[in-house]
Coordinates of N, CA, C and O and ligand atoms in Angstrom, one line a residue:
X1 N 2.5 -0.7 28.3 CA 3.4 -0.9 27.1 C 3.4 -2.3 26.7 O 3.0 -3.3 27.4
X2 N 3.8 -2.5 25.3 CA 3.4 -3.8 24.8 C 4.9 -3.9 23.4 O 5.3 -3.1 22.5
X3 N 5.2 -5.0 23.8 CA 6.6 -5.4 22.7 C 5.9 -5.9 21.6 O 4.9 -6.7 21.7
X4 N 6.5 -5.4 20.4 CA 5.8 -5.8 19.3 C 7.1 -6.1 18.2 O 8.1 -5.3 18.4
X5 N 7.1 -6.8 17.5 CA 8.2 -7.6 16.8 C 7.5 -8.0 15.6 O 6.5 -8.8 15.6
X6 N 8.0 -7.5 14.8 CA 7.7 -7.5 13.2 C 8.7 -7.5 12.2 O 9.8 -7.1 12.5
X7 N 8.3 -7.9 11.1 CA 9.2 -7.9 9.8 C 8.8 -6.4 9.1 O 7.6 -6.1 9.0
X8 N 9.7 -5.5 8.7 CA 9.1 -4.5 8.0 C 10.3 -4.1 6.7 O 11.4 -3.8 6.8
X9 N 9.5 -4.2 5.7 CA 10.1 -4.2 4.6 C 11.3 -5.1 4.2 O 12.4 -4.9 3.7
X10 N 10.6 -6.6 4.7 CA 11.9 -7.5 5.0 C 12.7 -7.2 6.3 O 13.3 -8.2 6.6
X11 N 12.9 -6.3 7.0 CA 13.9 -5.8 7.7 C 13.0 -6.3 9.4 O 11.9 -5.8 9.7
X12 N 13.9 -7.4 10.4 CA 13.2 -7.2 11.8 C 13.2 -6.0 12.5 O 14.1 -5.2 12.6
X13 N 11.9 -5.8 13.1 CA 12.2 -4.5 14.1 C 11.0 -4.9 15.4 O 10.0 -5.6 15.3
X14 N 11.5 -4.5 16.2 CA 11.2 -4.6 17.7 C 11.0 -3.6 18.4 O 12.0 -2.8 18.4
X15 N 10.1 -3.3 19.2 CA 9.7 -1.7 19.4 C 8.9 -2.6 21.2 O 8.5 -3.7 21.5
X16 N 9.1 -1.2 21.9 CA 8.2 -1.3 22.9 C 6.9 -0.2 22.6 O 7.3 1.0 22.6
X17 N 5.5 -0.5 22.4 CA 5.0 1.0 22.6 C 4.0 0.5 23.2 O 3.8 -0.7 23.5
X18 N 2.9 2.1 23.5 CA 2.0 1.6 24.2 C 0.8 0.6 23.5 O 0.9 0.2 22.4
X19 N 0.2 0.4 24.2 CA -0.8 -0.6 24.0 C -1.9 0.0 22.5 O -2.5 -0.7 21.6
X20 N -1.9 1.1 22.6 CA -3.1 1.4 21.9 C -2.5 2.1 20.6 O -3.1 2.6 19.7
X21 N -1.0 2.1 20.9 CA -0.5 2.4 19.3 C -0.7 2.2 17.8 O -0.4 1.0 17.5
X22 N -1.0 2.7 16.9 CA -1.5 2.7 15.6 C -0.5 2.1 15.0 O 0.6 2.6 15.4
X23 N -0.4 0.9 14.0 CA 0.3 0.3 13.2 C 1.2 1.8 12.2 O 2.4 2.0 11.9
X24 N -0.1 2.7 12.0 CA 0.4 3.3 11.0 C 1.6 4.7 12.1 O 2.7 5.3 11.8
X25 N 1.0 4.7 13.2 CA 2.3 5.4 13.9 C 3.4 4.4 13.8 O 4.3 4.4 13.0
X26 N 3.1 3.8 14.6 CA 4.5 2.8 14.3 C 5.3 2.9 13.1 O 6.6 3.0 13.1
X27 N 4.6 2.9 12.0 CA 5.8 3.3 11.0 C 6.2 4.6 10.3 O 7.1 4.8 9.5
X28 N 5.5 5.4 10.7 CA 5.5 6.8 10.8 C 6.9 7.1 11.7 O 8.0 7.2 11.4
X29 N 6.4 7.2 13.1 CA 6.6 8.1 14.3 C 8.1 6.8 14.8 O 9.3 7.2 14.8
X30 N 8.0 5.7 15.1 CA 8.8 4.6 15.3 C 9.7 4.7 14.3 O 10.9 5.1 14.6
X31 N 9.3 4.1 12.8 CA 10.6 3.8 12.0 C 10.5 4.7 11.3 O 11.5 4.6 10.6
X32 N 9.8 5.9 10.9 CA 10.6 6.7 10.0 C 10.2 6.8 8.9 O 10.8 7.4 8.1
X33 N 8.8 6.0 8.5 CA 8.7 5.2 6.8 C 7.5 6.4 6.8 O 6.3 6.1 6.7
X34 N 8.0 7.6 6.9 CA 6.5 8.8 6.0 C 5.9 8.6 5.2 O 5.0 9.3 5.0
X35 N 6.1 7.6 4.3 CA 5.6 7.3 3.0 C 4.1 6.7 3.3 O 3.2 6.5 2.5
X36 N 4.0 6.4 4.4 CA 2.8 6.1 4.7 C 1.9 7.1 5.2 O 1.9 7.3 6.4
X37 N 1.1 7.8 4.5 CA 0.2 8.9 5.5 C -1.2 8.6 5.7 O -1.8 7.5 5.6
X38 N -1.6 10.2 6.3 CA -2.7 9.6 7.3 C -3.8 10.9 6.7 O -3.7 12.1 6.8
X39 N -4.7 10.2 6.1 CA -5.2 11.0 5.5 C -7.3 11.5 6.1 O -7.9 12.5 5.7
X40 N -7.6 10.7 6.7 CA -8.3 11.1 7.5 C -8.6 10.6 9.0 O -9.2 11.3 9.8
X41 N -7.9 9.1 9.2 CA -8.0 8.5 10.2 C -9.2 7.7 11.1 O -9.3 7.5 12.3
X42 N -10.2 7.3 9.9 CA -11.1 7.0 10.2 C -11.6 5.9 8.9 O -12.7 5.5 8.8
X43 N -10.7 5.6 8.3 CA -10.6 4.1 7.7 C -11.7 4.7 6.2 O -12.4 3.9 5.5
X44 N -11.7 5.9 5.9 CA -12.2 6.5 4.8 C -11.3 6.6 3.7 O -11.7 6.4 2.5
X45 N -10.2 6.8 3.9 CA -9.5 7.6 2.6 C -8.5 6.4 2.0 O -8.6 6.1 0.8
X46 N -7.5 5.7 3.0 CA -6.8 4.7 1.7 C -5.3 4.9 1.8 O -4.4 4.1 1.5
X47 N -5.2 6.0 2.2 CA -4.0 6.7 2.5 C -3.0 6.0 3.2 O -1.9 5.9 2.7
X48 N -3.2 5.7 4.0 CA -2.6 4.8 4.8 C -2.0 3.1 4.8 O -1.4 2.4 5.5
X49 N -2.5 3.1 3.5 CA -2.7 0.9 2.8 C -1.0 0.5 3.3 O 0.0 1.1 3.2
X50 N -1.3 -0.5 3.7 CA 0.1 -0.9 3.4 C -0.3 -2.4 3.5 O -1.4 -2.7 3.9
X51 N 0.9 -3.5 3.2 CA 0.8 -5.3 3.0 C 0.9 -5.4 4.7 O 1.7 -4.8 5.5
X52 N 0.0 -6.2 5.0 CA 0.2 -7.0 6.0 C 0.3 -8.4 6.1 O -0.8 -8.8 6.6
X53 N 1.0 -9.6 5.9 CA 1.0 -10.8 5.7 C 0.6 -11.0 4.2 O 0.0 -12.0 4.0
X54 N 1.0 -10.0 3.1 CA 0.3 -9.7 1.9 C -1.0 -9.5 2.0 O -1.2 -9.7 0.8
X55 N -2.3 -9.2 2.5 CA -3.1 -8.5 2.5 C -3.1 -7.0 2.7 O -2.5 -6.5 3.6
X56 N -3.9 -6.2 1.6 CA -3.8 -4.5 2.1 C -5.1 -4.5 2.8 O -6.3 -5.0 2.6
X57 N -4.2 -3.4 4.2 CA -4.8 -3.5 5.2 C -5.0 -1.5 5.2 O -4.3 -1.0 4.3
X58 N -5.6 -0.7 5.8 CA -5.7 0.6 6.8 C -5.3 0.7 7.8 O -5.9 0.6 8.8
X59 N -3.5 0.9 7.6 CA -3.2 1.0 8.7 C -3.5 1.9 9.8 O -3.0 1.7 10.9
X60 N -4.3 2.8 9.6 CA -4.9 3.6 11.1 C -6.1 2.5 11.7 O -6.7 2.7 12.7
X61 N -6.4 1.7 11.2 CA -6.9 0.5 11.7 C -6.8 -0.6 12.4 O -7.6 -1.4 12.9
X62 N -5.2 -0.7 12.2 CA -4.8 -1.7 13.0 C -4.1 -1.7 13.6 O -3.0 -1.6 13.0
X63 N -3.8 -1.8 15.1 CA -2.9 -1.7 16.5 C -2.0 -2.2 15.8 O -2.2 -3.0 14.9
X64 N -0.2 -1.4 16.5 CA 0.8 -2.5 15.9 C 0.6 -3.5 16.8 O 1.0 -4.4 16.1
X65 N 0.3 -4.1 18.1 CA 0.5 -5.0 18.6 C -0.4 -5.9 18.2 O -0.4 -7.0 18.8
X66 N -1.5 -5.6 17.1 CA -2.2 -6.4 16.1 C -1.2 -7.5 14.8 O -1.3 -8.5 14.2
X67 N -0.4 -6.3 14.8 CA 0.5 -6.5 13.6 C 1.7 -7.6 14.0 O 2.3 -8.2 13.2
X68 N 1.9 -7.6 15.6 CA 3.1 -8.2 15.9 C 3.3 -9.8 15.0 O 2.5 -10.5 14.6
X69 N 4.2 -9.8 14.9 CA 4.7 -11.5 14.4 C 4.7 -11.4 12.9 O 5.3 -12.1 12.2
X70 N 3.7 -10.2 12.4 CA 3.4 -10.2 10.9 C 5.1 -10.0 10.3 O 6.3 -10.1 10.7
X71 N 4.5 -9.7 8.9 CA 5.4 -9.4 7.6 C 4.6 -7.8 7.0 O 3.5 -7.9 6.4
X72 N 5.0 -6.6 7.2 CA 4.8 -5.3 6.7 C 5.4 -4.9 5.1 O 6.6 -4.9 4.9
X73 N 4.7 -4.7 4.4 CA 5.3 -4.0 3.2 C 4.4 -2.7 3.0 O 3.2 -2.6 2.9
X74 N 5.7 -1.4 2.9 CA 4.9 0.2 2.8 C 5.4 0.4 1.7 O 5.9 -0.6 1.1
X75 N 5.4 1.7 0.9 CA 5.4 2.0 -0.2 C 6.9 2.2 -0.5 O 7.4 2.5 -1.6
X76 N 7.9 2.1 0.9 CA 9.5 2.1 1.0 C 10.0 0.9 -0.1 O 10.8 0.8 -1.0
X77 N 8.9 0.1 0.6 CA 9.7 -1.1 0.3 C 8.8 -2.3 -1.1 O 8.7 -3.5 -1.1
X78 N 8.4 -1.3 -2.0 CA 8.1 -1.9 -2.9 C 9.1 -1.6 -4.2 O 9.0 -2.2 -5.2
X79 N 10.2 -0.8 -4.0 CA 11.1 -0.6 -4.7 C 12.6 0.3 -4.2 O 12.8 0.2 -3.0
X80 N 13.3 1.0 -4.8 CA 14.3 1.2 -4.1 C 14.2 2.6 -5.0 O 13.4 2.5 -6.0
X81 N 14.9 4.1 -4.8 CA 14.9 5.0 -5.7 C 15.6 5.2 -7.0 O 15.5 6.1 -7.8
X82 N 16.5 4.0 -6.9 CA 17.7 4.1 -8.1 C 16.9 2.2 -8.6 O 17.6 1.5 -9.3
X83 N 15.9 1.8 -8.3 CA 15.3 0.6 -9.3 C 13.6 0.5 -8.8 O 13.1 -0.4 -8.0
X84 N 13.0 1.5 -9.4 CA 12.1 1.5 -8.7 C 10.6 -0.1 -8.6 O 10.6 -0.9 -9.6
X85 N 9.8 -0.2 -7.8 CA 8.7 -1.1 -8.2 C 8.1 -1.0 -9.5 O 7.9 0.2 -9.9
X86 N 7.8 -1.9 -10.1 CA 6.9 -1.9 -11.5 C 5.8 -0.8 -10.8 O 5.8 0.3 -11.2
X87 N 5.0 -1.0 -9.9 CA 3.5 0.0 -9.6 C 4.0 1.5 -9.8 O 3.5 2.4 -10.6
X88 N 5.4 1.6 -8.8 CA 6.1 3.2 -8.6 C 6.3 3.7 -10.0 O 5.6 4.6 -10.5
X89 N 7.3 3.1 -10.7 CA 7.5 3.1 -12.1 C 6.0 3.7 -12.7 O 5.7 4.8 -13.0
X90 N 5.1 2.6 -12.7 CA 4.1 2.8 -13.8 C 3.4 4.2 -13.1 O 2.5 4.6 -13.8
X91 N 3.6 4.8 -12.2 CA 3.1 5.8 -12.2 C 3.9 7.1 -12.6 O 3.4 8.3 -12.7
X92 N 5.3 6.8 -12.8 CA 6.4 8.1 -13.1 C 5.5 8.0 -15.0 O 5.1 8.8 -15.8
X93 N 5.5 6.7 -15.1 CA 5.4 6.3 -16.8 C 4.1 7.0 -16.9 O 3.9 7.6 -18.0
X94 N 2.9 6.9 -15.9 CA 1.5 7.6 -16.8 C 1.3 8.5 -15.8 O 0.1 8.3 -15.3
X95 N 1.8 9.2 -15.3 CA 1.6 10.2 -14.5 C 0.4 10.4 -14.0 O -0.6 11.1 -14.2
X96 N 0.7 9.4 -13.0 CA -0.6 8.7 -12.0 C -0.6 9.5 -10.9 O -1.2 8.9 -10.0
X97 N -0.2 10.8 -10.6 CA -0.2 11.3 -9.3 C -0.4 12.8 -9.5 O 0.0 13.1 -10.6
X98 N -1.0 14.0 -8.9 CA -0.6 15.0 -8.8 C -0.1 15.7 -7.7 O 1.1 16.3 -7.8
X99 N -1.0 15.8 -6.4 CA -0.5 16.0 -5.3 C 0.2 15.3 -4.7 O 1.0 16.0 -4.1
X100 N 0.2 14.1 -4.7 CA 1.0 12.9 -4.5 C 0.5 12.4 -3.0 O 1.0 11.4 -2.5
X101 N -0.3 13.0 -2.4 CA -0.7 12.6 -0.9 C -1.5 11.2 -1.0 O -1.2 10.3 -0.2
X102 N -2.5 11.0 -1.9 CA -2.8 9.5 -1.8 C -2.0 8.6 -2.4 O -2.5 7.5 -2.5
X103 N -0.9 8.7 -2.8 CA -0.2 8.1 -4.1 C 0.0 6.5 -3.2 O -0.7 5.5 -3.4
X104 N 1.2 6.7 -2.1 CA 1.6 5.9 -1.6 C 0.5 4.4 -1.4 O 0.6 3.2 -1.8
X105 N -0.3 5.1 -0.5 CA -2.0 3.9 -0.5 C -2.9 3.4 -1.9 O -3.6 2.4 -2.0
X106 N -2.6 4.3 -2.8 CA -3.1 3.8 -4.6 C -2.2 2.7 -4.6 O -2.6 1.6 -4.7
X107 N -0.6 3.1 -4.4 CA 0.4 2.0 -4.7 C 0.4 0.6 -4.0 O 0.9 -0.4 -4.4
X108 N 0.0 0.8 -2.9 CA -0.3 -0.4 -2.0 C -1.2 -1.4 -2.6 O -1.1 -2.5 -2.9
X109 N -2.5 -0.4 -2.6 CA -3.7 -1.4 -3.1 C -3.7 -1.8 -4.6 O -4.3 -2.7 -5.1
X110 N -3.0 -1.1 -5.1 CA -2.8 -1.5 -6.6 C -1.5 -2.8 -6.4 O -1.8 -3.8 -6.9
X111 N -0.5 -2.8 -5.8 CA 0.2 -3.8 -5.9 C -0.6 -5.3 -5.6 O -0.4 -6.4 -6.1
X112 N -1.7 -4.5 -4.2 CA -1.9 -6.5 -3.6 C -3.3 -6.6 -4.9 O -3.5 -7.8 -5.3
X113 N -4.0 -5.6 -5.6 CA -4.3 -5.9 -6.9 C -3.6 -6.7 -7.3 O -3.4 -7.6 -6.5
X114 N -3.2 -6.7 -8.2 CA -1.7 -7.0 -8.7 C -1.8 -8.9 -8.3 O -2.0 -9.9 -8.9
X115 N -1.4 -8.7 -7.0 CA -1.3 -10.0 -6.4 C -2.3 -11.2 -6.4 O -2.2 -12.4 -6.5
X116 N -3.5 -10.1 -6.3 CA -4.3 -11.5 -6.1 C -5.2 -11.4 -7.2 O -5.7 -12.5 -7.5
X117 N -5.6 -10.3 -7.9 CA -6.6 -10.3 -9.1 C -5.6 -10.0 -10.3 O -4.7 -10.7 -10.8
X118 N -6.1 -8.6 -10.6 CA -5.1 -8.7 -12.4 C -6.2 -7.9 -13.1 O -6.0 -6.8 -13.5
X119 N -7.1 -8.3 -13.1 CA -8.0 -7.8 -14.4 C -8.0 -6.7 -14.8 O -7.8 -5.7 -14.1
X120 N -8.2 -6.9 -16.3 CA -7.4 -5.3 -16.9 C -8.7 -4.4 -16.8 O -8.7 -3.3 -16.4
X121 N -9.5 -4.9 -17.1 CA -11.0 -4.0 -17.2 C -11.2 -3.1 -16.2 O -11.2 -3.3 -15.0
X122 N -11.7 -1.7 -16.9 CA -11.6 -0.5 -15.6 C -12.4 -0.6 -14.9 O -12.0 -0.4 -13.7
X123 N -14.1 -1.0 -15.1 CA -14.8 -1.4 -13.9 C -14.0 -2.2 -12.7 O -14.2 -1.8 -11.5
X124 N -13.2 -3.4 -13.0 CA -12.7 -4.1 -12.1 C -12.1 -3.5 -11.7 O -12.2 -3.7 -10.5
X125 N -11.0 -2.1 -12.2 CA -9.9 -1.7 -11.5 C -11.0 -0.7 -10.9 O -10.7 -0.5 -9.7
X126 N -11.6 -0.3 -11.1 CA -12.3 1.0 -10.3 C -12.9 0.1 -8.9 O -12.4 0.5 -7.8
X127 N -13.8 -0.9 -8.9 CA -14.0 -1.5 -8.1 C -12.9 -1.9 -6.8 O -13.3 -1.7 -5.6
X128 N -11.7 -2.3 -7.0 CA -10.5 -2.5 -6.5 C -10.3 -1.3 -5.9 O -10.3 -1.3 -4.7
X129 N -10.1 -0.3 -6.5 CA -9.5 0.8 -5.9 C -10.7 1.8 -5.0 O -10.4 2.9 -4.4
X130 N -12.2 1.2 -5.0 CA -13.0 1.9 -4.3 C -12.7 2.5 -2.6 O -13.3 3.5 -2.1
X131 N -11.4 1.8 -2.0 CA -11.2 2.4 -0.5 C -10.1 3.4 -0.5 O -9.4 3.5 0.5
X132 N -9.9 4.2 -1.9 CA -8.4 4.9 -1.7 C -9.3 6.0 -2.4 O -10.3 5.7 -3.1
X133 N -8.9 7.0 -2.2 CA -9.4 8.4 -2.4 C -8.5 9.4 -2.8 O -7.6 9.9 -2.1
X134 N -8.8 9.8 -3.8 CA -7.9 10.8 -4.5 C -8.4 11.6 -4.7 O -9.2 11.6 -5.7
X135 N -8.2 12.8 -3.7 CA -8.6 14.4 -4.0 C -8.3 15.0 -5.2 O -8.9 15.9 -5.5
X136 N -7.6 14.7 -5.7 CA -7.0 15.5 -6.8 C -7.7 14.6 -7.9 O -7.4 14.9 -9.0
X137 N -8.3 13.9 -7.9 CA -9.3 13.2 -9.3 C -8.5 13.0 -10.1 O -8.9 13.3 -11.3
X138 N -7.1 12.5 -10.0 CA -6.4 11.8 -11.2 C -7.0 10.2 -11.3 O -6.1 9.3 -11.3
X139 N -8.0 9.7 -11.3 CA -7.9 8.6 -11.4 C -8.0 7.7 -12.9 O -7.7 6.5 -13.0
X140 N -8.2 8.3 -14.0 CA -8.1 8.3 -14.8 C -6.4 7.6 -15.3 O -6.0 6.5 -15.9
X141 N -5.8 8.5 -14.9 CA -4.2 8.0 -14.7 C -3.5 7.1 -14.3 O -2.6 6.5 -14.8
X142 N -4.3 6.9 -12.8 CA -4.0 6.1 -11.7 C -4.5 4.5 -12.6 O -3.8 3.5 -12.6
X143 N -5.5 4.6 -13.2 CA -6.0 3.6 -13.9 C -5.2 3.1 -15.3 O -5.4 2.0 -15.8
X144 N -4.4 3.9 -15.6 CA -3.4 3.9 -16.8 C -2.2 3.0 -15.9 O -1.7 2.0 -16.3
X145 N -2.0 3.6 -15.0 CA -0.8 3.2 -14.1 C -0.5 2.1 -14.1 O 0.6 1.6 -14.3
X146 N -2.1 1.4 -13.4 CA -2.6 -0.4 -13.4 C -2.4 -1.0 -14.2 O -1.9 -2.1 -13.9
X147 N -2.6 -0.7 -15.3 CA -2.6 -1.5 -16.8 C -1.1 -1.8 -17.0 O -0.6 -2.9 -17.2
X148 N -0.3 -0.7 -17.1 CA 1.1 -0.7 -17.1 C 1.8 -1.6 -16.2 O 2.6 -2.5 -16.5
X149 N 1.5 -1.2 -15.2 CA 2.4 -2.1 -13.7 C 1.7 -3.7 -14.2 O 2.6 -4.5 -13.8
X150 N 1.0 -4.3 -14.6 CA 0.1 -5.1 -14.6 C 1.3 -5.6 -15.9 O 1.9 -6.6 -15.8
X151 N 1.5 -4.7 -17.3 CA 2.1 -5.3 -18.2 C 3.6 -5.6 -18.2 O 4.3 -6.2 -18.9
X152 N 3.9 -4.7 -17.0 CA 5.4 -4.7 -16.1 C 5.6 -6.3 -15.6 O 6.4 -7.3 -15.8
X153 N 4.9 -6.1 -15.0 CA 5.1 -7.5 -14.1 C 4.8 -8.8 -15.2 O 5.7 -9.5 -15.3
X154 N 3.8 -9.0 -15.7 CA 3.8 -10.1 -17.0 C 4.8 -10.1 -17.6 O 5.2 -11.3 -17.8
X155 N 5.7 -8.9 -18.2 CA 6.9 -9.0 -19.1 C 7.8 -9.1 -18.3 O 8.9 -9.1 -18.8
X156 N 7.7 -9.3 -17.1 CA 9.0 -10.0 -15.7 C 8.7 -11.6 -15.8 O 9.6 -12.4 -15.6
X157 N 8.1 -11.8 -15.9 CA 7.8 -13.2 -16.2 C 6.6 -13.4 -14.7 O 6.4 -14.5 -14.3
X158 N 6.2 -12.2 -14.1 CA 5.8 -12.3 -12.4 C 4.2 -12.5 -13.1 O 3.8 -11.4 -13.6
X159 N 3.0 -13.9 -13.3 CA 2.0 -14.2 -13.1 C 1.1 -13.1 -12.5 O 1.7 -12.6 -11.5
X160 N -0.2 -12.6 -12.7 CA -0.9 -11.9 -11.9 C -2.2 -12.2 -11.3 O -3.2 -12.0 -12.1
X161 N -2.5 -12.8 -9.8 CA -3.6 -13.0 -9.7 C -3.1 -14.1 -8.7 O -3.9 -14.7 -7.9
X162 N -1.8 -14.5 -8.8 CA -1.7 -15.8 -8.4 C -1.9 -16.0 -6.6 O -2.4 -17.1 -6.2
X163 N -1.6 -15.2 -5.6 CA -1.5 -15.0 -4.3 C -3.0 -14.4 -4.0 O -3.4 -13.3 -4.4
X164 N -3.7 -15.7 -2.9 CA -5.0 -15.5 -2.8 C -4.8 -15.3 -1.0 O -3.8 -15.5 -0.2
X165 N -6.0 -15.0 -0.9 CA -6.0 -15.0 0.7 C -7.8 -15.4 1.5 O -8.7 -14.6 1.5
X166 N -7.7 -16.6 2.0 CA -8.5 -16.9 2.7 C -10.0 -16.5 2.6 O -10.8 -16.9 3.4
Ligands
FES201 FE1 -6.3 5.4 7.2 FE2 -7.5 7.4 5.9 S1 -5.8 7.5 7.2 S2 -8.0 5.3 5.9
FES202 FE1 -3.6 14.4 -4.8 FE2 -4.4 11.9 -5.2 S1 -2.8 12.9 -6.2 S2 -4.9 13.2 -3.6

């Protein structure tokens, strides 16, 4: 067993688990945050994205005792249900989802989009979103979504592109 102590969705949490526990159990099975799924478990589908130190990471990829000391953001905690995130929003606004099972991981990777790039052009967004997988082939939408959350955040006065990473 291995103590692991993290920030998750702003919020500290402190967990004993075993050694070889999945970041993405951890917030599944530990705290509760379903919104994260698991969609093949072998670092294929996307499903699973969530911020790690602001980087999007797969979480069936990374041990939580990888994650310890970090800063977590899941698809909980990119907005609230009565004020939702510009990303969450821009997909109610272009009905960026069908099944809704990759949605959460689109929203991940589209936010740290968001963060560190911006570019409106769909090649660029297609390229960006190459590790998230949507069975249901809305991407078309999902691409509508980006543009929106993208013009969300500009008319917040929130810069896009500005947060780089190493
Ligand atoms: Fe992690 Fe598919 S569940 S990439
Ligand atoms: Fe169904 Fe993407 S909306 S997998």
């Amino acid at each position: 067993m291995i103590k692991v102590e993290l920030r998750v969705n702003g919020a500290p949490v402190s967990r004993e688990v075993d050694d070889r526990t999945l970041l993405v159990e951890l917030l599944r099975s530990e705290l509760g945050l379903t919104g994260t799924h698991v969609g093949c478990d072998t670092s294929q589908c996307g499903a699973c994205t969530v911020k790690l130190d602001g980087a999007a990471v797969k979480s069936c990829t990374v041990l939580a005792a990888q994650a310890s000391g970090g800063e977590v953001v899941t698809v909980e905690g990119l907005g609230r249900p009565d004020a939702l995130g510009e990303v969450q929003a821009a997909f109610v606004a272009c009905h960026g989802l069908q099944c809704g099972f990759c949605t959460p991981g689109m929203m991940m990777a589209i936010d740290y989009y968001l963060d560190t790039d911006g570019s409106l052009d769909d090649a660029h967004i297609r390229r960006a979103l190459e590790g998230n997988i949507c069975r249901c082939t809305g991407y078309v939408n999902i691409i509508r979504a980006v543009k929106h959350a993208a013009q969300a955040r500009m008319a917040a006065g929130k810069p896009l592109g500005t947060h780089r990473h190493g």
